[in-house]
XYZ file of N, CA, C and O in Angstrom:
800
model
N -54.953 -76.177 126.256
C -56.164 -75.385 126.022
C -57.163 -75.498 127.174
O -58.235 -74.913 127.127
N -56.815 -76.258 128.193
C -57.710 -76.421 129.345
C -57.606 -75.193 130.252
O -56.718 -74.354 130.097
N -58.527 -75.117 131.237
C -58.475 -74.040 132.237
C -57.133 -74.055 132.968
O -56.555 -73.015 133.260
N -56.658 -75.280 133.251
C -55.366 -75.421 133.944
C -54.242 -74.869 133.071
O -53.333 -74.203 133.565
N -54.334 -75.136 131.768
C -53.328 -74.624 130.825
C -53.300 -73.101 130.813
O -52.223 -72.486 130.821
N -54.491 -72.502 130.823
C -54.584 -71.032 130.821
C -54.009 -70.476 132.130
O -53.211 -69.539 132.121
N -54.410 -71.094 133.249
C -53.903 -70.636 134.559
C -52.392 -70.774 134.650
O -51.708 -69.899 135.190
N -51.865 -71.876 134.093
C -50.409 -72.106 134.109
C -49.685 -71.054 133.277
O -48.606 -70.586 133.660
N -50.291 -70.679 132.159
C -49.700 -69.649 131.302
C -49.627 -68.318 132.052
O -48.617 -67.614 131.995
N -50.706 -67.982 132.768
C -50.736 -66.733 133.534
C -49.672 -66.758 134.633
O -48.956 -65.772 134.845
N -49.552 -67.911 135.312
C -48.523 -68.050 136.360
C -47.119 -67.874 135.771
O -46.271 -67.194 136.352
N -46.894 -68.508 134.608
C -45.585 -68.429 133.958
C -45.288 -66.986 133.528
O -44.172 -66.496 133.705
N -46.312 -66.314 133.001
C -46.149 -64.900 132.606
C -45.793 -64.049 133.824
O -44.956 -63.140 133.734
N -46.421 -64.363 134.977
C -46.114 -63.631 136.223
C -44.656 -63.842 136.642
O -43.999 -62.911 137.124
N -44.167 -65.061 136.455
C -42.764 -65.358 136.798
C -41.838 -64.562 135.880
O -40.874 -63.934 136.335
N -42.128 -64.562 134.575
C -41.326 -63.773 133.625
C -41.358 -62.292 134.013
O -40.321 -61.628 134.031
N -42.554 -61.781 134.311
C -42.700 -60.366 134.667
C -41.923 -60.045 135.947
O -41.291 -58.990 136.050
N -41.968 -60.986 136.908
C -41.223 -60.804 138.162
C -39.722 -60.703 137.929
O -39.006 -60.054 138.692
N -39.251 -61.342 136.855
C -37.829 -61.278 136.479
C -37.562 -60.186 135.440
O -36.506 -60.167 134.804
N -38.581 -59.321 135.224
C -38.500 -58.212 134.262
C -38.302 -58.684 132.818
O -37.781 -57.956 131.986
N -38.748 -59.917 132.545
C -38.711 -60.441 131.170
C -40.105 -60.209 130.549
O -40.855 -61.145 130.277
N -40.420 -58.931 130.358
C -41.779 -58.557 129.941
C -42.116 -59.034 128.534
O -43.257 -59.378 128.253
N -41.126 -59.049 127.667
C -41.350 -59.501 126.293
C -41.731 -60.980 126.281
O -42.669 -61.394 125.584
N -41.027 -61.784 127.081
C -41.331 -63.220 127.180
C -42.733 -63.416 127.746
O -43.490 -64.281 127.282
N -43.080 -62.607 128.745
C -44.411 -62.707 129.358
C -45.499 -62.387 128.337
O -46.478 -63.134 128.199
N -45.349 -61.274 127.606
C -46.392 -60.900 126.642
C -46.473 -61.905 125.495
O -47.557 -62.207 125.002
N -45.337 -62.460 125.098
C -45.336 -63.437 123.987
C -46.068 -64.725 124.359
O -46.835 -65.265 123.559
N -45.846 -65.212 125.581
C -46.503 -66.467 125.988
C -48.015 -66.244 126.151
O -48.823 -67.129 125.835
N -48.399 -65.053 126.580
C -49.837 -64.721 126.695
C -50.472 -64.630 125.303
O -51.573 -65.132 125.079
N -49.753 -64.005 124.378
C -50.235 -63.863 122.998
C -50.441 -65.240 122.357
O -51.427 -65.494 121.670
N -49.495 -66.132 122.625
C -49.555 -67.507 122.097
C -50.800 -68.227 122.632
O -51.519 -68.898 121.890
N -51.064 -68.054 123.934
C -52.222 -68.709 124.543
C -53.531 -68.145 123.978
O -54.472 -68.892 123.722
N -53.586 -66.823 123.751
C -54.785 -66.201 123.175
C -55.088 -66.823 121.812
O -56.242 -67.113 121.490
N -54.035 -67.054 121.033
C -54.198 -67.699 119.719
C -54.709 -69.121 119.828
O -55.426 -69.607 118.934
N -54.386 -69.790 120.928
C -54.808 -71.191 121.122
C -56.241 -71.317 121.620
O -56.884 -72.343 121.398
N -56.726 -70.287 122.335
C -58.076 -70.383 122.935
C -58.923 -69.153 122.574
O -59.399 -68.436 123.459
N -59.135 -68.881 121.289
C -59.797 -67.621 120.888
C -61.231 -67.459 121.389
O -61.731 -66.342 121.458
N -61.890 -68.567 121.759
C -63.292 -68.472 122.210
C -63.437 -68.580 123.732
O -64.551 -68.568 124.252
N -62.318 -68.675 124.443
C -62.370 -68.820 125.904
C -62.883 -67.543 126.567
O -62.625 -66.432 126.101
N -63.600 -67.718 127.695
C -64.073 -66.575 128.487
C -62.911 -65.807 129.108
O -63.098 -64.683 129.591
N -61.740 -66.418 129.107
C -60.597 -65.787 129.773
C -59.712 -64.970 128.822
O -58.688 -64.431 129.234
N -60.131 -64.868 127.559
C -59.359 -64.080 126.586
C -59.182 -62.627 127.044
O -58.079 -62.090 126.964
N -60.258 -61.941 127.552
C -60.026 -60.563 127.998
C -58.980 -60.446 129.105
O -58.188 -59.502 129.120
N -58.951 -61.429 130.011
C -57.943 -61.442 131.084
C -56.546 -61.594 130.494
O -55.604 -60.869 130.862
N -56.404 -62.537 129.552
C -55.106 -62.776 128.900
C -54.654 -61.541 128.115
O -53.493 -61.141 128.179
N -55.581 -60.926 127.395
C -55.267 -59.716 126.623
C -54.834 -58.575 127.545
O -53.891 -57.830 127.230
N -55.535 -58.445 128.671
C -55.205 -57.378 129.613
C -53.784 -57.559 130.155
O -52.995 -56.618 130.182
N -53.471 -58.780 130.570
C -52.127 -59.062 131.090
C -51.063 -58.855 130.013
O -49.961 -58.369 130.293
N -51.405 -59.224 128.776
C -50.489 -58.994 127.652
C -50.209 -57.494 127.513
O -49.054 -57.074 127.405
N -51.282 -56.692 127.553
C -51.128 -55.246 127.431
C -50.293 -54.650 128.549
O -49.412 -53.813 128.305
N -50.535 -55.093 129.773
C -49.782 -54.587 130.932
C -48.291 -54.884 130.771
O -47.441 -54.016 131.027
N -47.979 -56.102 130.324
C -46.566 -56.463 130.117
C -45.951 -55.680 128.960
O -44.777 -55.321 129.008
N -46.742 -55.407 127.922
C -46.228 -54.624 126.800
C -45.938 -53.183 127.211
O -44.971 -52.592 126.742
N -46.759 -52.636 128.104
C -46.480 -51.285 128.624
C -45.130 -51.290 129.332
O -44.290 -50.412 129.112
N -44.920 -52.295 130.187
C -43.655 -52.385 130.931
C -42.457 -52.610 130.008
O -41.347 -52.219 130.324
N -42.724 -53.240 128.843
C -41.668 -53.509 127.854
C -41.536 -52.349 126.863
O -40.793 -52.442 125.894
N -42.286 -51.276 127.109
C -42.285 -50.083 126.256
C -42.806 -50.351 124.837
O -42.467 -49.643 123.898
N -43.629 -51.392 124.693
C -44.297 -51.676 123.411
C -45.687 -51.018 123.472
O -46.711 -51.695 123.575
N -45.677 -49.695 123.426
C -46.903 -48.923 123.700
C -47.991 -49.175 122.660
O -49.165 -49.323 123.007
N -47.615 -49.242 121.393
C -48.621 -49.464 120.341
C -49.283 -50.831 120.486
O -50.498 -50.963 120.326
N -48.477 -51.846 120.799
C -49.007 -53.195 121.002
C -49.946 -53.246 122.195
O -51.009 -53.872 122.143
N -49.548 -52.556 123.266
C -50.381 -52.504 124.475
C -51.706 -51.812 124.177
O -52.775 -52.306 124.558
N -51.633 -50.685 123.479
C -52.850 -49.938 123.136
C -53.790 -50.799 122.292
O -55.011 -50.788 122.493
N -53.219 -51.578 121.378
C -54.033 -52.466 120.525
C -54.716 -53.544 121.361
O -55.892 -53.868 121.141
N -53.997 -54.102 122.333
C -54.574 -55.135 123.210
C -55.722 -54.539 124.035
O -56.799 -55.147 124.140
N -55.509 -53.344 124.604
C -56.559 -52.699 125.412
C -57.767 -52.344 124.542
O -58.905 -52.523 124.955
N -57.494 -51.854 123.329
C -58.577 -51.527 122.384
C -59.432 -52.747 122.064
O -60.655 -52.666 121.989
N -58.747 -53.868 121.863
C -59.455 -55.122 121.524
C -60.416 -55.519 122.650
O -61.552 -55.921 122.387
N -59.955 -55.389 123.889
C -60.821 -55.730 125.042
C -62.032 -54.792 125.071
O -63.170 -55.238 125.241
N -61.769 -53.495 124.902
C -62.842 -52.494 124.968
C -63.875 -52.738 123.866
O -65.084 -52.657 124.096
N -63.399 -53.066 122.667
C -64.298 -53.234 121.518
C -65.087 -54.538 121.533
O -66.224 -54.578 121.073
N -64.473 -55.614 122.056
C -65.108 -56.938 121.950
C -65.633 -57.504 123.272
O -66.370 -58.488 123.260
N -65.210 -56.906 124.397
C -65.615 -57.479 125.685
C -66.209 -56.406 126.597
O -66.013 -56.425 127.810
N -66.919 -55.451 126.018
C -67.569 -54.379 126.776
C -68.469 -54.972 127.862
O -69.178 -55.941 127.631
N -68.404 -54.386 129.040
C -69.221 -54.886 130.149
C -68.441 -55.773 131.101
O -68.849 -55.976 132.235
N -67.302 -56.308 130.624
C -66.491 -57.148 131.515
C -65.612 -56.253 132.395
O -65.353 -55.095 132.054
N -65.147 -56.793 133.507
C -64.280 -56.044 134.413
C -62.984 -55.664 133.699
O -62.414 -54.586 133.933
N -62.545 -56.516 132.758
C -61.293 -56.231 132.055
C -61.452 -55.104 131.039
O -60.476 -54.410 130.731
N -62.671 -54.896 130.540
C -62.929 -53.752 129.654
C -62.757 -52.453 130.450
O -62.144 -51.490 129.966
N -63.276 -52.438 131.679
C -63.117 -51.250 132.541
C -61.638 -51.016 132.860
O -61.138 -49.884 132.771
N -60.927 -52.089 133.201
C -59.501 -51.967 133.520
C -58.708 -51.503 132.297
O -57.779 -50.694 132.410
N -59.098 -52.020 131.116
C -58.416 -51.641 129.870
C -58.623 -50.154 129.571
O -57.704 -49.476 129.104
N -59.825 -49.650 129.854
C -60.103 -48.222 129.633
C -59.206 -47.354 130.517
O -58.704 -46.318 130.079
N -59.001 -47.789 131.756
C -58.128 -47.033 132.666
C -56.691 -47.045 132.141
O -56.033 -45.995 132.075
N -56.207 -48.231 131.756
C -54.826 -48.334 131.264
C -54.638 -47.536 129.971
O -53.619 -46.863 129.794
N -55.626 -47.618 129.076
C -55.548 -46.872 127.819
C -55.621 -45.367 128.100
O -54.906 -44.574 127.475
N -56.459 -44.984 129.061
C -56.546 -43.576 129.465
C -55.210 -43.056 129.972
O -54.792 -41.940 129.648
N -54.489 -43.886 130.742
C -53.177 -43.500 131.259
C -52.156 -43.356 130.130
O -51.318 -42.454 130.147
N -52.252 -44.248 129.128
C -51.348 -44.152 127.967
C -51.625 -42.870 127.182
O -50.699 -42.186 126.745
N -52.917 -42.552 127.003
C -53.284 -41.327 126.278
C -52.844 -40.087 127.061
O -52.426 -39.090 126.469
N -52.904 -40.159 128.386
C -52.425 -39.070 129.245
C -50.932 -38.837 129.028
O -50.485 -37.697 128.878
N -50.163 -39.925 128.994
C -48.712 -39.827 128.758
C -48.418 -39.190 127.405
O -47.458 -38.432 127.255
N -49.263 -39.507 126.413
C -49.064 -38.960 125.062
C -49.663 -37.562 124.907
O -49.629 -36.983 123.838
N -50.253 -37.057 126.005
C -50.911 -35.740 126.026
C -52.116 -35.665 125.088
O -52.477 -34.590 124.632
N -52.717 -36.823 124.825
C -53.996 -36.859 124.102
C -55.106 -36.706 125.149
O -55.792 -37.659 125.501
N -55.248 -35.486 125.665
C -56.086 -35.258 126.836
C -57.572 -35.556 126.600
O -58.236 -36.055 127.487
N -58.084 -35.242 125.413
C -59.514 -35.489 125.147
C -59.852 -36.970 125.242
O -60.846 -37.366 125.858
N -58.988 -37.802 124.630
C -59.205 -39.265 124.656
C -59.080 -39.786 126.083
O -59.887 -40.589 126.536
N -58.029 -39.341 126.770
C -57.792 -39.783 128.153
C -58.974 -39.413 129.039
O -59.466 -40.234 129.812
N -59.438 -38.172 128.877
C -60.534 -37.661 129.698
C -61.801 -38.494 129.509
O -62.455 -38.876 130.482
N -62.133 -38.794 128.246
C -63.361 -39.555 127.951
C -63.309 -40.947 128.579
O -64.282 -41.395 129.210
N -62.179 -41.625 128.423
C -62.033 -43.001 128.950
C -62.109 -43.019 130.477
O -62.827 -43.825 131.073
N -61.363 -42.132 131.113
C -61.250 -42.149 132.573
C -62.521 -41.650 133.256
O -62.947 -42.212 134.265
N -63.132 -40.618 132.681
C -64.360 -40.067 133.270
C -65.468 -41.126 133.294
O -66.170 -41.286 134.289
N -65.591 -41.865 132.192
C -66.640 -42.890 132.087
C -66.500 -43.951 133.177
O -67.465 -44.279 133.877
N -65.291 -44.466 133.348
C -65.065 -45.521 134.351
C -65.234 -44.966 135.762
O -65.832 -45.614 136.628
N -64.745 -43.761 135.991
C -64.866 -43.134 137.308
C -66.312 -42.899 137.718
O -66.641 -42.956 138.905
N -67.165 -42.638 136.719
C -68.588 -42.405 137.022
C -69.362 -43.708 137.200
O -70.305 -43.768 137.979
N -68.969 -44.746 136.455
C -69.747 -45.995 136.446
C -69.399 -46.966 137.563
O -70.239 -47.749 137.981
N -68.149 -46.945 138.014
C -67.715 -47.964 138.978
C -67.426 -47.348 140.339
O -66.862 -46.257 140.426
N -67.773 -48.081 141.392
C -67.540 -47.600 142.747
C -66.499 -48.451 143.476
O -66.434 -48.457 144.702
N -65.685 -49.174 142.689
C -64.651 -50.039 143.269
C -63.271 -49.412 143.069
O -63.146 -48.247 142.703
N -62.228 -50.211 143.287
C -60.850 -49.742 143.165
C -60.548 -49.254 141.745
O -59.788 -48.301 141.554
N -61.164 -49.896 140.740
C -60.951 -49.503 139.337
C -61.534 -48.101 139.116
O -60.905 -47.248 138.486
N -62.729 -47.876 139.667
C -63.356 -46.556 139.573
C -62.543 -45.495 140.288
O -62.405 -44.364 139.803
N -61.986 -45.852 141.436
C -61.169 -44.906 142.216
C -59.935 -44.480 141.430
O -59.599 -43.288 141.366
N -59.266 -45.456 140.819
C -58.065 -45.152 140.013
C -58.430 -44.266 138.819
O -57.746 -43.286 138.523
N -59.537 -44.618 138.144
C -59.984 -43.839 136.982
C -60.298 -42.398 137.385
O -59.894 -41.450 136.699
N -61.002 -42.234 138.495
C -61.391 -40.890 138.949
C -60.159 -40.057 139.303
O -60.093 -38.866 138.988
N -59.173 -40.687 139.945
C -57.931 -39.982 140.284
C -57.232 -39.487 139.017
O -56.853 -38.312 138.914
N -57.072 -40.402 138.047
C -56.362 -40.013 136.822
C -57.160 -39.006 135.992
O -56.579 -38.196 135.265
N -58.492 -39.045 136.114
C -59.322 -38.026 135.467
C -58.953 -36.644 136.031
O -58.803 -35.667 135.288
N -58.772 -36.588 137.345
C -58.321 -35.344 137.988
C -56.954 -34.914 137.494
O -56.710 -33.719 137.260
N -56.050 -35.881 137.311
C -54.694 -35.580 136.821
C -54.750 -35.000 135.401
O -54.036 -34.039 135.083
N -55.609 -35.589 134.551
C -55.766 -35.092 133.174
C -56.207 -33.627 133.195
O -55.660 -32.792 132.466
N -57.168 -33.309 134.039
C -57.659 -31.931 134.142
C -56.569 -31.000 134.676
O -56.381 -29.886 134.175
N -55.840 -31.466 135.674
C -54.731 -30.679 136.249
C -53.688 -30.372 135.177
O -53.208 -29.245 135.076
N -53.347 -31.393 134.371
C -52.326 -31.212 133.332
C -52.764 -30.228 132.253
O -51.927 -29.690 131.531
N -54.080 -30.027 132.129
C -54.597 -29.048 131.157
C -54.801 -27.679 131.810
O -55.321 -26.762 131.190
N -54.392 -27.572 133.080
C -54.534 -26.331 133.843
C -55.996 -25.962 134.118
O -56.321 -24.801 134.348
N -56.868 -26.987 134.084
C -58.278 -26.770 134.455
C -58.389 -27.068 135.950
O -58.916 -28.105 136.367
N -57.849 -26.158 136.740
C -57.615 -26.442 138.159
C -58.912 -26.617 138.944
O -59.028 -27.544 139.756
N -59.896 -25.770 138.699
C -61.152 -25.901 139.457
C -61.868 -27.210 139.129
O -62.419 -27.871 140.015
N -61.830 -27.615 137.838
C -62.421 -28.906 137.436
C -61.644 -30.063 138.060
O -62.229 -31.064 138.486
N -60.317 -29.911 138.098
C -59.464 -30.947 138.702
C -59.811 -31.107 140.182
O -59.921 -32.230 140.693
N -59.999 -29.983 140.872
C -60.359 -30.033 142.303
C -61.678 -30.785 142.482
O -61.781 -31.666 143.348
N -62.669 -30.495 141.645
C -63.968 -31.193 141.736
C -63.802 -32.694 141.546
O -64.391 -33.500 142.277
N -63.000 -33.071 140.547
C -62.774 -34.499 140.263
C -62.062 -35.186 141.420
O -62.412 -36.312 141.808
N -61.064 -34.516 141.990
C -60.278 -35.110 143.079
C -61.049 -35.146 144.394
O -60.896 -36.081 145.179
N -61.900 -34.146 144.621
C -62.747 -34.151 145.822
C -63.694 -35.346 145.765
O -64.008 -35.962 146.794
N -64.111 -35.722 144.552
C -64.990 -36.893 144.396
C -64.261 -38.178 144.838
O -64.881 -39.068 145.417
N -62.958 -38.267 144.588
C -62.184 -39.429 145.066
C -62.243 -39.457 146.589
O -62.484 -40.495 147.196
N -62.054 -38.287 147.173
C -62.024 -38.169 148.642
C -63.367 -38.527 149.260
O -63.424 -39.112 150.341
N -64.459 -38.183 148.576
C -65.782 -38.424 149.164
C -66.381 -39.783 148.792
O -66.979 -40.447 149.625
N -66.189 -40.216 147.543
C -66.825 -41.457 147.071
C -65.934 -42.687 147.284
O -66.427 -43.774 147.569
N -64.614 -42.494 147.137
C -63.696 -43.646 147.143
C -62.776 -43.656 148.363
O -61.642 -44.125 148.284
N -63.260 -43.149 149.476
C -62.430 -43.025 150.675
C -61.901 -44.383 151.159
O -60.855 -44.462 151.808
N -62.594 -45.466 150.815
C -62.170 -46.809 151.258
C -60.896 -47.282 150.552
O -60.242 -48.212 151.015
N -60.556 -46.633 149.434
C -59.397 -47.086 148.641
C -58.219 -46.163 148.938
O -58.030 -45.130 148.299
N -57.435 -46.567 149.932
C -56.419 -45.696 150.541
C -55.432 -45.105 149.530
O -55.128 -43.914 149.585
N -54.932 -45.939 148.609
C -53.905 -45.445 147.677
C -54.426 -44.253 146.871
O -53.778 -43.207 146.789
N -55.628 -44.414 146.302
C -56.167 -43.364 145.424
C -56.678 -42.183 146.241
O -56.573 -41.032 145.807
N -57.198 -42.458 147.428
C -57.617 -41.388 148.333
C -56.414 -40.519 148.696
O -56.461 -39.285 148.601
N -55.304 -41.161 149.086
C -54.100 -40.426 149.485
C -53.502 -39.652 148.311
O -53.137 -38.482 148.444
N -53.422 -40.315 147.153
C -52.866 -39.642 145.971
C -53.720 -38.435 145.581
O -53.189 -37.414 145.130
N -55.029 -38.564 145.753
C -55.911 -37.449 145.406
C -55.683 -36.266 146.357
O -55.732 -35.109 145.935
N -55.402 -36.550 147.634
C -55.111 -35.474 148.594
C -53.819 -34.746 148.218
O -53.749 -33.513 148.275
N -52.801 -35.514 147.810
C -51.537 -34.906 147.374
C -51.763 -34.027 146.137
O -51.250 -32.906 146.052
N -52.553 -34.542 145.192
C -52.831 -33.788 143.973
C -53.703 -32.564 144.271
O -53.528 -31.506 143.659
N -54.635 -32.700 145.224
C -55.434 -31.538 145.647
C -54.526 -30.448 146.209
O -54.712 -29.262 145.920
N -53.547 -30.871 147.007
C -52.561 -29.911 147.525
C -51.870 -29.178 146.388
O -51.715 -27.945 146.417
N -51.486 -29.920 145.353
C -50.821 -29.321 144.188
C -51.746 -28.329 143.476
O -51.306 -27.288 142.995
N -53.040 -28.675 143.413
C -54.031 -27.766 142.797
C -54.094 -26.445 143.566
O -54.097 -25.368 142.969
N -54.121 -26.548 144.900
C -54.189 -25.337 145.719
C -52.909 -24.506 145.608
O -52.953 -23.271 145.646
N -51.768 -25.186 145.429
C -50.505 -24.469 145.200
C -50.616 -23.636 143.923
O -50.232 -22.465 143.883
N -51.173 -24.260 142.875
C -51.358 -23.546 141.593
C -52.266 -22.328 141.766
O -52.129 -21.334 141.056
N -53.218 -22.431 142.691
C -54.153 -21.320 142.941
C -53.594 -20.335 143.973
O -54.257 -19.388 144.368
N -52.367 -20.610 144.413
C -51.671 -19.787 145.415
C -52.403 -19.762 146.764
O -52.349 -18.784 147.502
N -53.103 -20.868 147.057
C -53.781 -21.008 148.350
C -52.956 -21.974 149.213
O -53.240 -23.162 149.320
N -51.905 -21.414 149.803
C -50.949 -22.245 150.549
C -51.566 -22.868 151.800
O -51.185 -23.954 152.214
N -52.532 -22.157 152.389
C -53.183 -22.666 153.597
C -53.911 -23.983 153.306
O -53.764 -24.970 154.028
N -54.713 -23.992 152.214
C -55.445 -25.204 151.824
C -54.482 -26.307 151.394
O -54.689 -27.475 151.706
N -53.426 -25.926 150.679
C -52.425 -26.911 150.231
C -51.799 -27.600 151.448
O -51.699 -28.827 151.507
N -51.405 -26.776 152.417
C -50.783 -27.315 153.645
C -51.753 -28.262 154.364
O -51.340 -29.318 154.860
N -53.030 -27.908 154.384
C -54.035 -28.758 155.044
C -54.122 -30.128 154.380
O -54.244 -31.156 155.057
N -54.034 -30.158 153.040
C -54.079 -31.441 152.312
C -52.858 -32.299 152.650
O -52.980 -33.492 152.932
N -51.683 -31.678 152.620
C -50.447 -32.424 152.903
C -50.417 -32.918 154.354
O -49.950 -34.026 154.622
N -50.955 -32.093 155.261
C -51.007 -32.508 156.681
C -51.944 -33.695 156.867
O -51.678 -34.572 157.702
N -53.040 -33.702 156.122
C -53.974 -34.837 156.202
C -53.273 -36.119 155.782
O -53.439 -37.170 156.400
N -52.473 -36.019 154.714
C -51.708 -37.196 154.248
C -50.755 -37.659 155.341
O -50.657 -38.858 155.627
N -50.062 -36.723 155.986
C -49.111 -37.075 157.053
C -49.813 -37.721 158.240
O -49.260 -38.615 158.875
N -51.040 -37.272 158.537
C -51.773 -37.879 159.657
C -52.209 -39.305 159.311
O -52.285 -40.176 160.170
N -52.486 -39.538 158.011
C -52.889 -40.881 157.562
C -51.688 -41.806 157.395
O -51.777 -43.001 157.612
N -50.559 -41.219 156.978
C -49.347 -42.002 156.698
C -48.153 -41.343 157.393
O -47.425 -40.566 156.769
N -47.940 -41.641 158.685
C -46.816 -41.007 159.403
C -45.444 -41.397 158.847
O -44.455 -40.706 159.081
N -45.376 -42.518 158.125
C -44.108 -42.934 157.511
C -44.406 -43.531 156.136
O -45.569 -43.729 155.783
N -43.333 -43.806 155.392
C -43.504 -44.413 154.076
C -43.450 -43.392 152.950
O -43.213 -42.201 153.174
N -43.667 -43.868 151.708
C -43.471 -43.014 150.532
C -44.434 -41.829 150.485
O -44.049 -40.721 150.079
N -45.688 -42.023 150.926
C -46.645 -40.908 150.910
C -46.224 -39.822 151.907
O -46.359 -38.627 151.635
N -45.722 -40.264 153.061
C -45.235 -39.331 154.081
C -44.063 -38.511 153.539
O -44.027 -37.281 153.694
N -43.125 -39.190 152.874
C -41.949 -38.511 152.308
C -42.387 -37.457 151.285
O -41.912 -36.319 151.287
N -43.339 -37.849 150.428
C -43.813 -36.935 149.385
C -44.533 -35.722 149.987
O -44.318 -34.587 149.565
N -45.378 -35.985 150.991
C -46.124 -34.894 151.625
C -45.169 -33.903 152.316
O -45.348 -32.678 152.192
N -44.159 -34.432 153.016
C -43.176 -33.562 153.687
C -42.407 -32.721 152.663
O -42.186 -31.533 152.873
N -42.019 -33.352 151.569
C -41.285 -32.658 150.509
C -42.131 -31.504 149.937
O -41.644 -30.379 149.773
N -43.403 -31.778 149.692
C -44.295 -30.760 149.134
C -44.528 -29.618 150.137
O -44.594 -28.448 149.753
N -44.640 -29.974 151.419
C -44.814 -28.938 152.448
C -43.586 -28.040 152.546
O -43.712 -26.825 152.701
N -42.418 -28.630 152.418
C -41.170 -27.850 152.498
C -41.019 -26.898 151.316
O -40.289 -25.903 151.409
N -41.703 -27.217 150.216
C -41.608 -26.359 149.023
C -42.581 -25.185 149.063
O -42.542 -24.302 148.214
N -43.509 -25.201 150.035
C -44.498 -24.116 150.116
C -43.845 -22.791 150.525
O -42.927 -22.766 151.306
């Protein structure tokens, strides 16, 4: 029940997760949460439990863990992270209203990597609903506000290209994909941008 015990549990869960033993990882985290219900680190443990449950396809369990963080630990960094993860789960289930509310809130409130991820997925939710102009506005905000966070900045440029394709503006789409290629001459983003350009 000591801090060392909690840290050791997290390390052990990471080892299980690294070996794709997600069920073992989530179970050991759940056990530790039961042992230290008043610890300041419960939201961290719950978050890691939820992440492992997502990977183990235990979606309902993961959603419950994220909900618990949001309801009882509002204001903590893990509450913001839980909202993003829950928003992504709702997006997968096509519960767009719920996803939109969760992701928009975090994207507006935070100016860090968590906010950047939330803002990107907020754009994806809008795109999936065919609200293309709203999606463009959301994704342009990633480009302007979260430019320091390369992964989400690059993904937003790729998604902006897709938005312009939907609007049949191939010139703008090509410009987005070219920007990605200039930022990433090689690697997975480069491959994706080239593939999208070839489809124009």
